[in-house]
Amino acid sequence: MSSANGFSIVGKRRVRVDALSKITGQTQFADDIALPRMLFCKLLRSSLPHAEIESIDVSAARDYPGVQLILTGQDFPVEYGILPVSQDERPLCRDKVRFVGDPVAAVIAGDEQTADEALGLIEVHYRPLPTIATVQEALKPTEAPLQEYAEEGNIHRRLAYSFGDVDEALENADYVFDDTFFYEGNTHLAMEQHAAVAAADPDGRVTLWSSTQCPHYVHRALAKALEMPAAHIRVIACPNGGGFGGKTDPFNHEIVVARASMMLGRPVKICLTREEVFYCHRGRHPVSMRLRTGVTRDGKLTGMHLQTLLDGGAYGSYGIASTFYTVALAPTTYHLPRYSFQAGRVFTNKPPCGPKRGHGTPQPRFGQEIQLDKIAEKLEMDPAQFRLGIVEKPDRLTANYLKIGTIGLAECIERVVDKSGWKSKHRKLPAGKGVGIACGAYMSGAGTAIYWNKMPHSGVQIKLDRSGAVTVYCGTAEVGQGSDDVLVGLVAEVLGLEPIDIKCVTGDTDLTPVDLGSYSSRVTLMMGNAAIQAAERARALIAEALAERLETPVDHLEFAEGRVFNVADPTGGMSFREAVICAEEKHGTLVSVGSYTPPHKAGKYPGAGVGPSPTYSYSAAVVEVEVDSATGFIEISRVTIAHDVGRSLNPVLVEGQVIGGVYMGIGEALMEEHTTRRLAPKLSDALLHRNPSMLDYKSLTMHDMPEVQVEIVEHPDPNGPFGAKEAGQGPLLPIMPAIANAVYDAVGVRIDELPITPDKVLKALKLKAGGREARIGPKSFPQIDWPEPVFVLPPWEGGDGTASNKPERKRAAKMHAMDKVITP
């Protein structure tokens, strides 16, 4: 492996010498040159969940043989973070630690073992502080908040919005359903752990290779935390083994190795252990939910009020965006004439939560889809037919001003009903067997950038060489989702080539134009549109030159099978290589660029920037289960899932993403929990991670996977590249509620919280046998002082997307909503 300036980072060996190569024009080698060896970094992490750092003694560790450098928080005076409003993290803690695993010191040594041994020689003296372990504790008043910028005490943020008069909508309903749910937090469990290598150049520049999903945002964080010009920093996102949102934050270890390499003039590497990845976390927020939904006797929704409360852990991360996402996308699947929400996030002394596949939307989708099943049962309607009757219409605004494009949800429902044999199974299978249905929707890229600006969200450059070679450059990160394949495939389609003919360079802040990163299912749509624009511009350059050469109108030229020809004479024309030469003769060096900026959002009220997307994908799933009443064990026997992908650019990749979503959804539904436990007071009373290893953290294996039938539904959307939408995150959403609904169909018990473990099933069955309510789930929603809601009239009530005063109204003579509320 070589650094940017050509020196080897593997020690004493035969190496290429760039200086000689530049002089002679030939590759030169030198033997037995002493070169900088790779150094290794390990982090010392806090053993207490909340404490002030009184002192750190690193003298013994600094003197340990093989140790090259010790870093502490005093070496990093500047805070950083992913959102502009939550710059609350330090590469190494300076004054205070906020969870078990917070890093306080770094050792850089000649090998990992030496660095690890030296960690044990560092003495840290802490003054323990009160630990905030639960949401309930975080809601209590305090004079010592975990984060000084919190809205109040340990409440990070509270939101309240009302799109129309929801109280009136509930009063006018025939039934009001009032349900509470809980969704336990879980982590990404990507196959590859976090890793980074930094190498400083003699001229003061630094290059970071990292397993990141967002090289652009890591680049920004490094410039801020290291107090360096961004132009002197290069970030290369290495193809890595999965991310699922867990590698979208800039992380402390990336900044630490960059600083260490600059101080030592040698490359520095860090690879986190699996336990450390659990501490980095940024996974699914634990969320408490309450949904109050009005419905008419004929199965039409009148309005919904949604409340969510997130346990955010110790730092901000994407937290404010996560909070909005638990409420913003609810109206995208079914028509809600009026909609209101209250959402909050609190700080606790736990690893920080952030975005995981579906970012903020699986939790409320779980609650909403179970409640819809309860409504269908009350109305004596088939759950699938009930959903078909309320599906949102295409090309319209929702109550909260999200623009719906094409929507294939109705076809998704019809497909899974048909392929699963739903009508012959629902309420008709033997005891212990059942089927459940649920739906979901997800964005195809966030319409608003993290740092608001007017610049494109994705850029693509294409270089054409007289050899016929085509190289495409883009800042996207390949994290296993197949974005590189999509990139070359789109360019190949426009230029009439095969994907093998095109080379792509991605995720390099020095070489590639900016792309904001692999998150929010944005890459196919945003990178794809930019790639098509760049390819069409390259094609136009070639076509203009050939039209002159062949004396043919430009619009008569076709690019196909590696050739360019007149459609009236397919046997004529010339090869693509010859066509490029012709174009270079006319235009000079051939390059083209493309970029993509999402359409403007329709909402104009404060907070309208979270939720808009160029288009939304849709999914429906039917899950078949067998429940053992003696053990409570649940076996998933079959999953039928349909996904509206707009247009399938690569059916193999789409199906792989859908099955991956099913896999992750089953794990979240049945077993995954990212939880903590307290040690006994005599053992420090610390709040520890309950299961920070792949041995203890339960996740699905291939032996647990059922048969999965994937139905790809295509409703091309004009905002997508060739009509494509996302497929990476949406298919996850219906799986968890479909399983819960199937369990109810099988044994008649409601499990309104995740995960649905055997002990909960057995407890519910015991309640059922005793004649009590057969339900496991939260009894109430936490009490919170919410702010006055931002009021916005829905589009169909004369609203224009701006906030206004709530209109005065006379009280309806109809029965008060509370008199017809249906609760568990």
Tab-separated table of N, CA, C and O in Angstrom, residues 25-92:
chain	number	residue	atom	x	y	z
A	25	GLY	N	11.502	8.965	-16.579
A	25	GLY	CA	10.343	8.559	-17.362
A	25	GLY	C	10.081	7.077	-17.295
A	25	GLY	O	9.178	6.574	-17.956
A	26	GLN	N	10.898	6.334	-16.557
A	26	GLN	CA	10.698	4.902	-16.403
A	26	GLN	C	10.544	4.572	-14.927
A	26	GLN	O	11.047	5.279	-14.054
A	27	THR	N	9.858	3.483	-14.659
A	27	THR	CA	9.669	3.069	-13.274
A	27	THR	C	10.993	2.607	-12.687
A	27	THR	O	11.682	1.753	-13.263
A	28	GLN	N	11.417	3.204	-11.600
A	28	GLN	CA	12.671	2.867	-10.938
A	28	GLN	C	12.382	2.217	-9.598
A	28	GLN	O	11.375	2.517	-8.959
A	29	PHE	N	13.268	1.354	-9.160
A	29	PHE	CA	13.117	0.686	-7.882
A	29	PHE	C	14.382	0.864	-7.053
A	29	PHE	O	15.478	0.997	-7.586
A	30	ALA	N	14.208	0.899	-5.770
A	30	ALA	CA	15.356	0.951	-4.867
A	30	ALA	C	15.194	-0.160	-3.846
A	30	ALA	O	14.096	-0.421	-3.383
A	31	ASP	N	16.315	-0.831	-3.540
A	31	ASP	CA	16.270	-1.939	-2.585
A	31	ASP	C	16.721	-1.487	-1.210
A	31	ASP	O	17.595	-0.634	-1.066
A	32	ASP	N	16.076	-2.082	-0.195
A	32	ASP	CA	16.513	-1.930	1.192
A	32	ASP	C	16.554	-0.468	1.648
A	32	ASP	O	17.512	-0.015	2.276
A	33	ILE	N	15.524	0.283	1.257
A	33	ILE	CA	15.411	1.664	1.744
A	33	ILE	C	14.604	1.635	3.039
A	33	ILE	O	13.548	1.025	3.117
A	34	ALA	N	15.111	2.312	4.074
A	34	ALA	CA	14.379	2.387	5.334
A	34	ALA	C	13.189	3.325	5.152
A	34	ALA	O	13.373	4.503	4.832
A	35	LEU	N	12.004	2.813	5.318
A	35	LEU	CA	10.779	3.575	5.081
A	35	LEU	C	9.919	3.616	6.340
A	35	LEU	O	10.042	2.761	7.214
A	36	PRO	N	9.055	4.602	6.440
A	36	PRO	CA	8.182	4.686	7.613
A	36	PRO	C	7.271	3.475	7.708
A	36	PRO	O	6.579	3.122	6.755
A	37	ARG	N	7.319	2.815	8.846
A	37	ARG	CA	6.443	1.668	9.057
A	37	ARG	C	5.076	2.126	9.547
A	37	ARG	O	4.932	3.167	10.163
A	38	MET	N	4.105	1.290	9.281
A	38	MET	CA	2.755	1.552	9.768
A	38	MET	C	2.736	1.507	11.290
A	38	MET	O	3.316	0.621	11.922
A	39	LEU	N	2.061	2.482	11.893
A	39	LEU	CA	1.816	2.479	13.330
A	39	LEU	C	0.351	2.139	13.578
A	39	LEU	O	-0.495	2.252	12.682
A	40	PHE	N	0.076	1.755	14.827
A	40	PHE	CA	-1.273	1.297	15.153
A	40	PHE	C	-1.809	2.055	16.366
A	40	PHE	O	-1.073	2.369	17.298
A	41	CYS	N	-3.083	2.307	16.315
A	41	CYS	CA	-3.736	3.109	17.349
A	41	CYS	C	-4.766	2.283	18.099
A	41	CYS	O	-5.498	1.481	17.502
A	42	LYS	N	-4.818	2.476	19.408
A	42	LYS	CA	-5.867	1.907	20.252
A	42	LYS	C	-6.402	3.022	21.146
A	42	LYS	O	-5.665	3.921	21.557
A	43	LEU	N	-7.692	2.936	21.467
A	43	LEU	CA	-8.348	3.956	22.267
A	43	LEU	C	-8.664	3.446	23.668
A	43	LEU	O	-9.148	2.314	23.828
A	44	LEU	N	-8.377	4.273	24.661
A	44	LEU	CA	-8.802	3.991	26.032
A	44	LEU	C	-10.191	4.571	26.214
A	44	LEU	O	-10.405	5.761	25.979
A	45	ARG	N	-11.113	3.748	26.660
A	45	ARG	CA	-12.516	4.161	26.763
A	45	ARG	C	-12.962	4.208	28.217
A	45	ARG	O	-12.488	3.438	29.053
A	46	SER	N	-13.889	5.080	28.479
A	46	SER	CA	-14.385	5.281	29.841
A	46	SER	C	-15.051	4.024	30.379
A	46	SER	O	-15.798	3.335	29.665
A	47	SER	N	-14.803	3.751	31.662
A	47	SER	CA	-15.465	2.633	32.341
A	47	SER	C	-16.678	3.102	33.127
A	47	SER	O	-17.382	2.287	33.725
A	48	LEU	N	-16.932	4.406	33.112
A	48	LEU	CA	-18.075	4.975	33.828
A	48	LEU	C	-19.026	5.627	32.834
A	48	LEU	O	-18.601	6.180	31.816
A	49	PRO	N	-20.331	5.605	33.130
A	49	PRO	CA	-21.303	6.164	32.201
A	49	PRO	C	-21.398	7.681	32.243
A	49	PRO	O	-21.816	8.303	31.275
A	50	HIS	N	-21.014	8.276	33.375
A	50	HIS	CA	-21.121	9.729	33.489
A	50	HIS	C	-20.166	10.187	34.585
A	50	HIS	O	-20.314	9.792	35.744
A	51	ALA	N	-19.185	10.996	34.216
A	51	ALA	CA	-18.194	11.414	35.204
A	51	ALA	C	-17.377	12.574	34.671
A	51	ALA	O	-17.221	12.748	33.454
A	52	GLU	N	-16.868	13.376	35.604
A	52	GLU	CA	-15.897	14.390	35.255
A	52	GLU	C	-14.502	13.767	35.256
A	52	GLU	O	-14.198	12.915	36.096
A	53	ILE	N	-13.667	14.177	34.314
A	53	ILE	CA	-12.282	13.708	34.266
A	53	ILE	C	-11.451	14.650	35.138
A	53	ILE	O	-11.259	15.820	34.795
A	54	GLU	N	-10.979	14.152	36.259
A	54	GLU	CA	-10.181	14.994	37.160
A	54	GLU	C	-8.722	15.044	36.724
A	54	GLU	O	-8.084	16.091	36.798
A	55	SER	N	-8.202	13.915	36.279
A	55	SER	CA	-6.807	13.904	35.819
A	55	SER	C	-6.551	12.656	34.977
A	55	SER	O	-7.247	11.649	35.107
A	56	ILE	N	-5.571	12.763	34.084
A	56	ILE	CA	-5.118	11.618	33.284
A	56	ILE	C	-3.599	11.572	33.368
A	56	ILE	O	-2.916	12.529	32.983
A	57	ASP	N	-3.063	10.467	33.877
A	57	ASP	CA	-1.612	10.278	33.982
A	57	ASP	C	-1.177	9.288	32.901
A	57	ASP	O	-1.507	8.099	32.966
A	58	VAL	N	-0.453	9.780	31.900
A	58	VAL	CA	-0.031	8.936	30.788
A	58	VAL	C	1.464	8.642	30.833
A	58	VAL	O	2.008	8.058	29.891
A	59	SER	N	2.151	9.024	31.900
A	59	SER	CA	3.613	8.922	31.940
A	59	SER	C	4.094	7.489	31.776
A	59	SER	O	5.037	7.223	31.011
A	60	ALA	N	3.479	6.544	32.482
A	60	ALA	CA	3.916	5.146	32.383
A	60	ALA	C	3.680	4.599	30.983
A	60	ALA	O	4.520	3.863	30.434
A	61	ALA	N	2.563	4.954	30.400
A	61	ALA	CA	2.262	4.475	29.045
A	61	ALA	C	3.214	5.093	28.027
A	61	ALA	O	3.651	4.424	27.079
A	62	ARG	N	3.554	6.365	28.215
A	62	ARG	CA	4.453	7.047	27.280
A	62	ARG	C	5.838	6.408	27.294
A	62	ARG	O	6.517	6.346	26.260
A	63	ASP	N	6.256	5.901	28.452
A	63	ASP	CA	7.587	5.286	28.574
A	63	ASP	C	7.600	3.812	28.189
A	63	ASP	O	8.661	3.185	28.173
A	64	TYR	N	6.454	3.255	27.890
A	64	TYR	CA	6.385	1.820	27.574
A	64	TYR	C	7.079	1.554	26.237
A	64	TYR	O	6.870	2.293	25.256
A	65	PRO	N	7.932	0.523	26.156
A	65	PRO	CA	8.666	0.252	24.916
A	65	PRO	C	7.725	0.067	23.722
A	65	PRO	O	6.740	-0.673	23.800
A	66	GLY	N	8.062	0.754	22.645
A	66	GLY	CA	7.275	0.621	21.418
A	66	GLY	C	6.208	1.682	21.244
A	66	GLY	O	5.647	1.836	20.151
A	67	VAL	N	5.915	2.419	22.307
A	67	VAL	CA	4.900	3.473	22.215
A	67	VAL	C	5.504	4.705	21.541
A	67	VAL	O	6.590	5.158	21.910
A	68	GLN	N	4.809	5.253	20.573
A	68	GLN	CA	5.285	6.407	19.817
A	68	GLN	C	4.616	7.709	20.235
A	68	GLN	O	5.217	8.779	20.150
A	69	LEU	N	3.362	7.628	20.684
A	69	LEU	CA	2.622	8.855	20.974
A	69	LEU	C	1.426	8.539	21.859
A	69	LEU	O	0.789	7.486	21.710
A	70	ILE	N	1.123	9.456	22.768
A	70	ILE	CA	-0.096	9.399	23.569
A	70	ILE	C	-0.879	10.685	23.298
A	70	ILE	O	-0.319	11.784	23.343
A	71	LEU	N	-2.158	10.543	23.021
A	71	LEU	CA	-3.020	11.700	22.806
A	71	LEU	C	-4.144	11.697	23.836
A	71	LEU	O	-4.648	10.628	24.209
A	72	THR	N	-4.528	12.879	24.282
A	72	THR	CA	-5.679	13.031	25.188
A	72	THR	C	-6.575	14.139	24.652
A	72	THR	O	-6.278	14.767	23.619
A	73	GLY	N	-7.635	14.415	25.375
A	73	GLY	CA	-8.564	15.449	24.947
A	73	GLY	C	-7.943	16.817	24.831
A	73	GLY	O	-8.439	17.677	24.081
A	74	GLN	N	-6.845	17.053	25.555
A	74	GLN	CA	-6.185	18.358	25.474
A	74	GLN	C	-5.571	18.601	24.098
A	74	GLN	O	-5.260	19.739	23.743
A	75	ASP	N	-5.404	17.534	23.322
A	75	ASP	CA	-4.849	17.681	21.973
A	75	ASP	C	-5.919	18.016	20.945
A	75	ASP	O	-5.596	18.227	19.769
A	76	PHE	N	-7.187	18.068	21.385
A	76	PHE	CA	-8.291	18.308	20.455
A	76	PHE	C	-9.236	19.360	21.049
A	76	PHE	O	-10.238	19.037	21.688
A	77	PRO	N	-8.936	20.617	20.845
A	77	PRO	CA	-9.742	21.674	21.475
A	77	PRO	C	-11.083	21.940	20.795
A	77	PRO	O	-11.942	22.616	21.371
A	78	VAL	N	-11.288	21.421	19.565
A	78	VAL	CA	-12.477	21.784	18.790
A	78	VAL	C	-13.464	20.631	18.751
A	78	VAL	O	-13.094	19.475	18.496
A	79	GLU	N	-14.734	20.953	18.965
A	79	GLU	CA	-15.795	19.952	18.874
A	79	GLU	C	-16.235	19.779	17.418
A	79	GLU	O	-15.990	20.638	16.568
A	80	TYR	N	-16.896	18.664	17.164
A	80	TYR	CA	-17.412	18.386	15.824
A	80	TYR	C	-18.726	17.624	15.954
A	80	TYR	O	-19.157	17.268	17.051
A	81	GLY	N	-19.374	17.356	14.839
A	81	GLY	CA	-20.622	16.593	14.818
A	81	GLY	C	-21.143	16.554	13.399
A	81	GLY	O	-20.670	17.268	12.516
A	82	ILE	N	-22.157	15.734	13.161
A	82	ILE	CA	-22.678	15.586	11.800
A	82	ILE	C	-23.633	16.704	11.437
A	82	ILE	O	-23.656	17.171	10.304
A	83	LEU	N	-24.450	17.189	12.372
A	83	LEU	CA	-25.397	18.259	12.082
A	83	LEU	C	-24.858	19.599	12.572
A	83	LEU	O	-24.181	19.654	13.598
A	84	PRO	N	-25.168	20.674	11.890
A	84	PRO	CA	-24.710	21.996	12.360
A	84	PRO	C	-25.206	22.322	13.760
A	84	PRO	O	-24.546	23.059	14.495
A	85	VAL	N	-26.377	21.770	14.130
A	85	VAL	CA	-26.972	22.096	15.436
A	85	VAL	C	-26.531	21.144	16.539
A	85	VAL	O	-27.002	21.268	17.673
A	86	SER	N	-25.680	20.204	16.244
A	86	SER	CA	-25.235	19.276	17.290
A	86	SER	C	-23.734	19.019	17.176
A	86	SER	O	-23.284	17.890	17.016
A	87	GLN	N	-22.958	20.080	17.280
A	87	GLN	CA	-21.494	19.974	17.284
A	87	GLN	C	-21.065	19.728	18.730
A	87	GLN	O	-20.549	20.618	19.409
A	88	ASP	N	-21.276	18.510	19.206
A	88	ASP	CA	-21.120	18.229	20.638
A	88	ASP	C	-20.134	17.115	20.961
A	88	ASP	O	-20.020	16.689	22.107
A	89	GLU	N	-19.394	16.633	19.969
A	89	GLU	CA	-18.472	15.526	20.206
A	89	GLU	C	-17.020	16.002	20.105
A	89	GLU	O	-16.708	16.956	19.401
A	90	ARG	N	-16.153	15.308	20.808
A	90	ARG	CA	-14.706	15.541	20.708
A	90	ARG	C	-14.034	14.230	20.316
A	90	ARG	O	-14.492	13.150	20.692
A	91	PRO	N	-12.937	14.312	19.569
A	91	PRO	CA	-12.211	13.084	19.243
A	91	PRO	C	-11.833	12.294	20.499
A	91	PRO	O	-11.904	11.071	20.512
A	92	LEU	N	-11.406	13.005	21.545
A	92	LEU	CA	-11.138	12.402	22.855
A	92	LEU	C	-11.734	13.348	23.901
A	92	LEU	O	-11.593	14.568	23.805
